[in-house]
Phi, psi and omega in degrees: 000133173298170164234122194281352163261334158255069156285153208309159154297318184288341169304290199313318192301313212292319206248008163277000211259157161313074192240112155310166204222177171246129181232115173256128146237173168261122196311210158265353175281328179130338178284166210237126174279141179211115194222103171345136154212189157238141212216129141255163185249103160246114128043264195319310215272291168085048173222132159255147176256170146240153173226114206199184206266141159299347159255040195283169164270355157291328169303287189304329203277348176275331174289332193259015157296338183101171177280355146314331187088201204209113180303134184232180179217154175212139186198142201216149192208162186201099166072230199268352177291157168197171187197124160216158190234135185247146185193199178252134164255184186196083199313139195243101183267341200275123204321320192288335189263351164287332178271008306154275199288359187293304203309321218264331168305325189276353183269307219281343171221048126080322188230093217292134169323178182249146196284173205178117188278340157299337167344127081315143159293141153256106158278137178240123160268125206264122165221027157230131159218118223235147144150152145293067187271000000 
C-alpha cells in the first residue's frame, strides 16, 4: 500500500503518464458502474480528479450517495504496472475548481477538452492508495 500523500516517486511517474483510468461507483441497487474516465492525481492535496458532464450516471450514482459523497475507487494499469486510488467522492460545481481540474486534464493528457457548460468535478478524497508501479 502507497501513502496518498507521499507517494513512491514511480507511483507519482506513473499516474503523471498518459493513462486512461477506470472509475468504479456504486449504483443505488448496490452494483458496481465501472466506466473509462481521465483521472489527475494531486498528492499534495490527497485529491484526484475527474472531470465530466453532470448528467453522466456516475454523477448520479455519486449524488444518490448522499451529502457525504460516495466510495469510489479510479485505477489505471500498463502491462504488469497498476495503480488504484479510493477514496470518498464528491461532485464539484464551482467554476473556478472545474477550471482548475480542466487545466490539470489538459497537462496530464496532452489535450484541452472542448468547453461544455455541464462539465463537473467528481473530486475524490483519497485514504488507499494500492498498485505496482
Amino acid at each position: 500500500m502507497a501513502d496518498v500523500r507521499n507517494p513512491s516517486p514511480e507511483y507519482l511517474a506513473f499516474w503523471r503518464e498518459y493513462h486512461l483510468c477506470t472509475l468504479t461507483t456504486l449504483r443505488p441497487d448496490g452494483t458496481p458502474h465501472v466506466v473509462p474516465v481521465g483521472v489527475t492525481y494531486d498528492p499534495e492535496a490527497g485529491v484526484a480528479r475527474v472531470i465530466t458532464n453532470k448528467g453522466s450516471r456516475k454523477v448520479a450514482n455519486i449524488l444518490a450517495a448522499g451529502p457525504d459523497g460516495a466510495r469510489v475507487a479510479v485505477c489505471q494499469m500498463h502491462r504488469a504496472r497498476w495503480a488504484t486510488l479510493e477514496g470518498v467522492a464528491t461532485i464539484r460545481t464551482e467554476p473556478e475548481v472545474v477550471a482548475d481540474a480542466v487545466s490539470r486534464y489538459a497537462e496530464r493528457y496532452e489535450r484541452t477538452p472542448r468547453p461544455n457548460p455541464d462539465r463537473v468535478v467528481i473530486e475524490i478524497t483519497l485514504d488507499r492508495a494500492l498498485g505496482r508501479a
